[in-house]
Coordinates of C-alpha atoms in Angstrom, one line a residue:
X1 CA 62.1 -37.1 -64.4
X2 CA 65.6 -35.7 -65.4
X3 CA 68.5 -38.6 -65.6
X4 CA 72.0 -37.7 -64.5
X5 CA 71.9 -40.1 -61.4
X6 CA 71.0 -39.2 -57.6
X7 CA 72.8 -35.6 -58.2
X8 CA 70.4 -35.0 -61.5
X9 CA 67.3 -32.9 -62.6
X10 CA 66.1 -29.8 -60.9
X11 CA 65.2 -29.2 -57.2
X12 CA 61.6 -30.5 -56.2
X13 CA 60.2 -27.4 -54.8
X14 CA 57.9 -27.9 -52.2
X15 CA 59.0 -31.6 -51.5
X16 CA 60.2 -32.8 -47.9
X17 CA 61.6 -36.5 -47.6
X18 CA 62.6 -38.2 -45.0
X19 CA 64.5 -41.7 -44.0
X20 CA 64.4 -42.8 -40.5
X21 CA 67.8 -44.6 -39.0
X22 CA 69.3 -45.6 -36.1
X23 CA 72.8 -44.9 -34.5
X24 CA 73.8 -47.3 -32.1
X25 CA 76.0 -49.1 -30.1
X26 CA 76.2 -52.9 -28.8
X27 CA 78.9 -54.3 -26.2
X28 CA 79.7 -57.6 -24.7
X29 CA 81.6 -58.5 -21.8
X30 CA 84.5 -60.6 -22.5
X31 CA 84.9 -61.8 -19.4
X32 CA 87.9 -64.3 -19.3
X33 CA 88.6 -64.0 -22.9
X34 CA 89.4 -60.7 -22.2
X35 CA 92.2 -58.5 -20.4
X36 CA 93.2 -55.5 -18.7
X37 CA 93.0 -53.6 -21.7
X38 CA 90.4 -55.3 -23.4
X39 CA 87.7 -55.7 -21.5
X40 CA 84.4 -55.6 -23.8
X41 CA 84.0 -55.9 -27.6
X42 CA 81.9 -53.6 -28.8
X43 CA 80.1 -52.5 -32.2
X44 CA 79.1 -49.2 -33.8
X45 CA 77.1 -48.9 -36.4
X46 CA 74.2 -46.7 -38.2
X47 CA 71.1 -48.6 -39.7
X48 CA 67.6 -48.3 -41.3
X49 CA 65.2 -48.0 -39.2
X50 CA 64.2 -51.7 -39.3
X51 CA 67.1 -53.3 -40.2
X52 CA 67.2 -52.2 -44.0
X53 CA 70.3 -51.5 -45.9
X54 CA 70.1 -47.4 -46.2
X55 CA 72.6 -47.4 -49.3
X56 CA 69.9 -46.0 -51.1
X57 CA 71.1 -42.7 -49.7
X58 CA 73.6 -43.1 -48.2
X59 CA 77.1 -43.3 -50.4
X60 CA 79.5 -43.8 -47.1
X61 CA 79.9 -43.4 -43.6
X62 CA 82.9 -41.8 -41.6
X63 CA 83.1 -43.2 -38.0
X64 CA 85.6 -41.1 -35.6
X65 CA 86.6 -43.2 -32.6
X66 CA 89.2 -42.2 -29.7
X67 CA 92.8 -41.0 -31.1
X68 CA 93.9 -44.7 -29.0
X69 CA 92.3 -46.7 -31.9
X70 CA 94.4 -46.9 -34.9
X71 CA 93.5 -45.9 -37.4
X72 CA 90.8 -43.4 -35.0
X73 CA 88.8 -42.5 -38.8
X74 CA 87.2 -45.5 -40.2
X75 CA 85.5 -44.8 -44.0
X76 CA 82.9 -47.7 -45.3
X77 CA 81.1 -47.6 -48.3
X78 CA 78.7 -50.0 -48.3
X79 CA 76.9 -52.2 -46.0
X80 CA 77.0 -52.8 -43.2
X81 CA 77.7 -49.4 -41.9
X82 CA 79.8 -50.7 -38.5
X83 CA 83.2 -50.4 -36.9
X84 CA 83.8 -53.4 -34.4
X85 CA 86.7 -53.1 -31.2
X86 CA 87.9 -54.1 -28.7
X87 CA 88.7 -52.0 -25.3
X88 CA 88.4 -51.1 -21.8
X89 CA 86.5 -47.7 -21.9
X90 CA 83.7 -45.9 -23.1
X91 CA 83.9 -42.6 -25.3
X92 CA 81.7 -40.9 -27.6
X93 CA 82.5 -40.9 -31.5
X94 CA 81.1 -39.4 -34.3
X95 CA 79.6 -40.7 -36.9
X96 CA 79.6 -38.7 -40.5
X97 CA 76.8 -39.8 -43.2
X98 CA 77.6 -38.7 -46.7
X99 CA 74.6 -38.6 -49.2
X100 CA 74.2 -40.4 -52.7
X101 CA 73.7 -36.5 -53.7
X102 CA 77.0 -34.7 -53.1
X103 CA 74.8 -31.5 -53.1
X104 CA 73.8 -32.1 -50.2
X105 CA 75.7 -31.7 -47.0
X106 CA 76.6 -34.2 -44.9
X107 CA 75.6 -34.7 -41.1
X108 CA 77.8 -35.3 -38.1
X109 CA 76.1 -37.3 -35.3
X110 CA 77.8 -38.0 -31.9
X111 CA 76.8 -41.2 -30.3
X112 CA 78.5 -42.8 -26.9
X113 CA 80.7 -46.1 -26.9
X114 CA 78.6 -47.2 -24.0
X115 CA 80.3 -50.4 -22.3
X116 CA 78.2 -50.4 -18.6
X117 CA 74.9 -50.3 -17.7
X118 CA 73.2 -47.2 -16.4
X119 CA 74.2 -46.7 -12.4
X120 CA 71.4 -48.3 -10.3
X121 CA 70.8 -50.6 -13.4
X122 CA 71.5 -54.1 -12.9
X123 CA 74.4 -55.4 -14.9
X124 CA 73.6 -58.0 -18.3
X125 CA 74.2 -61.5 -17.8
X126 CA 76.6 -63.5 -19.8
X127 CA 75.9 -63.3 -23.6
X128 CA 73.6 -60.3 -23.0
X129 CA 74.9 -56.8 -24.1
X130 CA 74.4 -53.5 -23.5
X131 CA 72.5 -51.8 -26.2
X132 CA 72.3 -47.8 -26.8
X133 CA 70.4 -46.8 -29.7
X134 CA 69.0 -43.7 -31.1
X135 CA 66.0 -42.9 -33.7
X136 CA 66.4 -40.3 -35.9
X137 CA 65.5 -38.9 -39.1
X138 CA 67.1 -37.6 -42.1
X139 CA 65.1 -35.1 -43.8
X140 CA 65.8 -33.7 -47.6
X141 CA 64.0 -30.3 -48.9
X142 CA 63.4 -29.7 -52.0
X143 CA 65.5 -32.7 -53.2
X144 CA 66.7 -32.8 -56.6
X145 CA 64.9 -35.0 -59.1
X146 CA 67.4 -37.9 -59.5
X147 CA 67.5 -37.9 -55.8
X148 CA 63.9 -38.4 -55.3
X149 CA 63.5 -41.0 -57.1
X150 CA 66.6 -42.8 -55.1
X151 CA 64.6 -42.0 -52.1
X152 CA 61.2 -43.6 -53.2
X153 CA 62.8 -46.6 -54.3
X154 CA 64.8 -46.6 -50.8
X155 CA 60.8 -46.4 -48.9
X156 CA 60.4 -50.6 -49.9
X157 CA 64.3 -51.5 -49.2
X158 CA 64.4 -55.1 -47.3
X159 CA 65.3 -55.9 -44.0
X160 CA 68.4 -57.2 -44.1
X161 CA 70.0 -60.2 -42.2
X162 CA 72.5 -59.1 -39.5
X163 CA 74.2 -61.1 -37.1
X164 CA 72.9 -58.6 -34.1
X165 CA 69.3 -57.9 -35.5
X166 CA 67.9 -59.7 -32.7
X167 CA 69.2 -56.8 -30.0
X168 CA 68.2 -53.8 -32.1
X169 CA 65.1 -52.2 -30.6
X170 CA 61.8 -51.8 -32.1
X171 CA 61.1 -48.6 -33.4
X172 CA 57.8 -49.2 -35.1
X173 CA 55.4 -48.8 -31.5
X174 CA 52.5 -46.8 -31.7
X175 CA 53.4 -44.2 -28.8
X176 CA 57.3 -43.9 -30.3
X177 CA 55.6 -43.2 -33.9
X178 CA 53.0 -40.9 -32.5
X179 CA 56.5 -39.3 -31.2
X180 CA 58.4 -39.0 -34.2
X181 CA 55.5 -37.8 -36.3
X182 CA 54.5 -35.1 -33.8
X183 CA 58.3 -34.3 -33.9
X184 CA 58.5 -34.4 -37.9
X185 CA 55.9 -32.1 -38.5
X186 CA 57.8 -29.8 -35.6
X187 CA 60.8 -29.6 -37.7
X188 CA 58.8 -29.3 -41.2
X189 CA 57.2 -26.1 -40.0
X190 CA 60.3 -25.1 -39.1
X191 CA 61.8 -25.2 -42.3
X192 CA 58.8 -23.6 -44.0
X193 CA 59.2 -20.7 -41.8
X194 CA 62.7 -20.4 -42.7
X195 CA 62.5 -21.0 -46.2
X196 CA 59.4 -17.9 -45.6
X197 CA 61.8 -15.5 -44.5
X198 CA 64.6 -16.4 -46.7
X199 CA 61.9 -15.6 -49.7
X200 CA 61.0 -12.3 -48.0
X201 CA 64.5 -11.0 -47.2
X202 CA 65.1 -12.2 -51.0
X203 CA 62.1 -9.5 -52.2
X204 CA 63.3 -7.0 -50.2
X205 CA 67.0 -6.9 -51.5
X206 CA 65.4 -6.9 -55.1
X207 CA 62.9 -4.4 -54.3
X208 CA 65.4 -2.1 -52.9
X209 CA 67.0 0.8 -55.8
X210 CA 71.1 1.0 -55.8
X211 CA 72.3 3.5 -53.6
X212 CA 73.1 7.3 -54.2
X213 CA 73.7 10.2 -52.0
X214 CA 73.1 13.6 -52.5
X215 CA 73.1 16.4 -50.1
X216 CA 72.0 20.4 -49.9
X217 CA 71.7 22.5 -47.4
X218 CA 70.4 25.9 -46.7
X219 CA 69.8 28.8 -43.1
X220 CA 68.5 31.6 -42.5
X221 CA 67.9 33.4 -39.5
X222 CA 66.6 36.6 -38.1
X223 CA 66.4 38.2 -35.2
X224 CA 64.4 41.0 -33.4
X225 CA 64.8 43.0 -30.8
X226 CA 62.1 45.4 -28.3
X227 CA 62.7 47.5 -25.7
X228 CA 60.2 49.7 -23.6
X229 CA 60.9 51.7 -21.2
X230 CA 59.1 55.2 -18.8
X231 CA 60.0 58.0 -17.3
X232 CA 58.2 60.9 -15.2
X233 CA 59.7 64.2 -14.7
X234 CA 58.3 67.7 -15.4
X235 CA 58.4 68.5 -18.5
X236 CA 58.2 66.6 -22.0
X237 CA 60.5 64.2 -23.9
X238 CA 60.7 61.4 -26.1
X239 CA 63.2 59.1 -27.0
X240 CA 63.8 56.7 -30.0
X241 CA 66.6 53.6 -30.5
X242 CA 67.2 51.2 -33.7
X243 CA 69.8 48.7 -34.2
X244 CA 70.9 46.2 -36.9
X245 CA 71.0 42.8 -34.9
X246 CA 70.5 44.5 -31.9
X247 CA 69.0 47.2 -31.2
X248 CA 68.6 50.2 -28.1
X249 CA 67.4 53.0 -27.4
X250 CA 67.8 55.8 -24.9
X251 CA 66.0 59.4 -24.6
X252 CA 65.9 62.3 -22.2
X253 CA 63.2 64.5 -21.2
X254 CA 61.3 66.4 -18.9
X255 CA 57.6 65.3 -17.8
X256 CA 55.8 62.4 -18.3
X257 CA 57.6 60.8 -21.1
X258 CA 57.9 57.7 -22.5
X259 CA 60.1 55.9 -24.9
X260 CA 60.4 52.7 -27.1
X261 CA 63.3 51.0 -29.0
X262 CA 63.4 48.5 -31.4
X263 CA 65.7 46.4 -33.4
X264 CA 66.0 43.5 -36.3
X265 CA 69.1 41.9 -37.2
X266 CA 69.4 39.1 -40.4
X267 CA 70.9 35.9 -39.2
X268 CA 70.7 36.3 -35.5
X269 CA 70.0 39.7 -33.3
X270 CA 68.4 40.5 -30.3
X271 CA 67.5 44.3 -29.0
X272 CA 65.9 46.3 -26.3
X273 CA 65.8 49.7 -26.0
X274 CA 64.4 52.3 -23.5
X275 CA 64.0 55.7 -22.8
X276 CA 63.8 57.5 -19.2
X277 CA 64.3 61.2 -19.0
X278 CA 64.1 63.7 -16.2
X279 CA 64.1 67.4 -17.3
X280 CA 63.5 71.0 -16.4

């Protein structure tokens, strides 16, 4: 593999990583160590999965609390990932992972400052917190060489010791894995069939010529034009009509007598043309 660090080498084609953590949340009551204002301490954090350091990939975290907290942004870049307060209500932040590979973009999760238990729940004891933790995953396509290798060596990281490991949930049981793996291979088939169209649309703009216009045009027309038309009398006639575009005709006579007209015009024309006659 390339050197250069976790941004070097080329892109793994074809190679899909990922690195299960957990964003979470735990609060105590202070009870009469607290006040008005201060009612729970509380701590938010993102971890590995099982309790390992994810500096491996990760290169810092951003945490965005309520615009009461001063500073509200909080920037740590190293472990433990974790902003601990004190207050009186419950909010949602945001917490910002940036990647050991600046190429690649970093992620904005929200996650709630949860300081009650769920309504109809009953409320913790003393010493026992409320806990609100999600699973997720992180997943890299096509990461670039120097990153891989960050990312294998990341698989074997140690569980580290925390002073709150004992309330973080258990991830690792059979039904929630079964979960997450139907749910990975959901969003890797996802990104195939993306990265399928991108490669198609990609052909087709290569495939297609530069573009030119050129433009000719050309009419004709014609037109024709018949006409019929009797007569009876005594006596004999016959009558004849032509026309350019249109065209009539007109005769006289005595007898049985008949007569025709016709016409033909270039471009457009239309004619008719008969003939009656009555004579002596």
């Amino acid at each position: 593999m390339s050197g250069g660090g976790p941004a070097g080498g080329e892109r793994m084609s074809g190679v899909t990583v990922c690195c299960p953590v957990v964003f979470g949340c735990v609060a105590f009551l202070l009870g009469k160590d607290g006040d008005e204002l201060h009612t729970h301490c509380w701590t938010l954090y993102v971890r590995g999965a099982h309790g390992e350091d994810i500096s491996y990939f990760v290169s810092k975290v951003v945490f965005t609390l309520h615009a009461s907290f001063e500073p509200p942004t909080r920037e740590l870049t190293e472990w433990p990932y974790e902003v601990t307060e004190k207050g009186w209500g419950e909010f949602e932040a945001k917490i910002t992972l940036h990647f050991k590979d600046p190429a690649e973009r970093p992620i904005d999760v929200p996650h709630p400052v949860k300081l009650y238990a769920d309504a109809g729940m009953p409320a913790p004891g003393p010493g026992v917190p409320v806990v609100t933790e999600r699973y997720d995953e992180i997943v890299f396509t096509d990461p670039k060489e120097g990153f891989f290798a960050c990312l294998m060596e990341g698989q074997t990281a140690a569980v580290r010791e925390h002073p709150q490991l004992q309330y973080y949930k258990d991830f690792s049981a059979e039904e929630d894995v079964q979960k997450l793996a139907a749910a990975r291979e959901y969003v890797h088939g996802e990104l195939e069939a993306v990265k399928d169209r991108i490669l198609r649309l990609d052909a087709q703009i290569k495939d297609t010529p530069a573009s030119s216009g050129s433009g000719s045009g050309s009419g004709s027309g014609s037109g024709s034009g018949s006409g019929s038309g009797s007569g009876s009398g005594s006596g004999s006639g016959s009558g004849s009509g032509s026309g350019s575009g249109s065209g009539s005709g007109s005769g006289s006579g005595s007898g049985s007598g008949s007569g025709s007209g016709s016409g033909s015009g270039s471009g457009s024309g239309s004619g008719s043309g008969a003939s009656s006659g009555s004579g002596t």
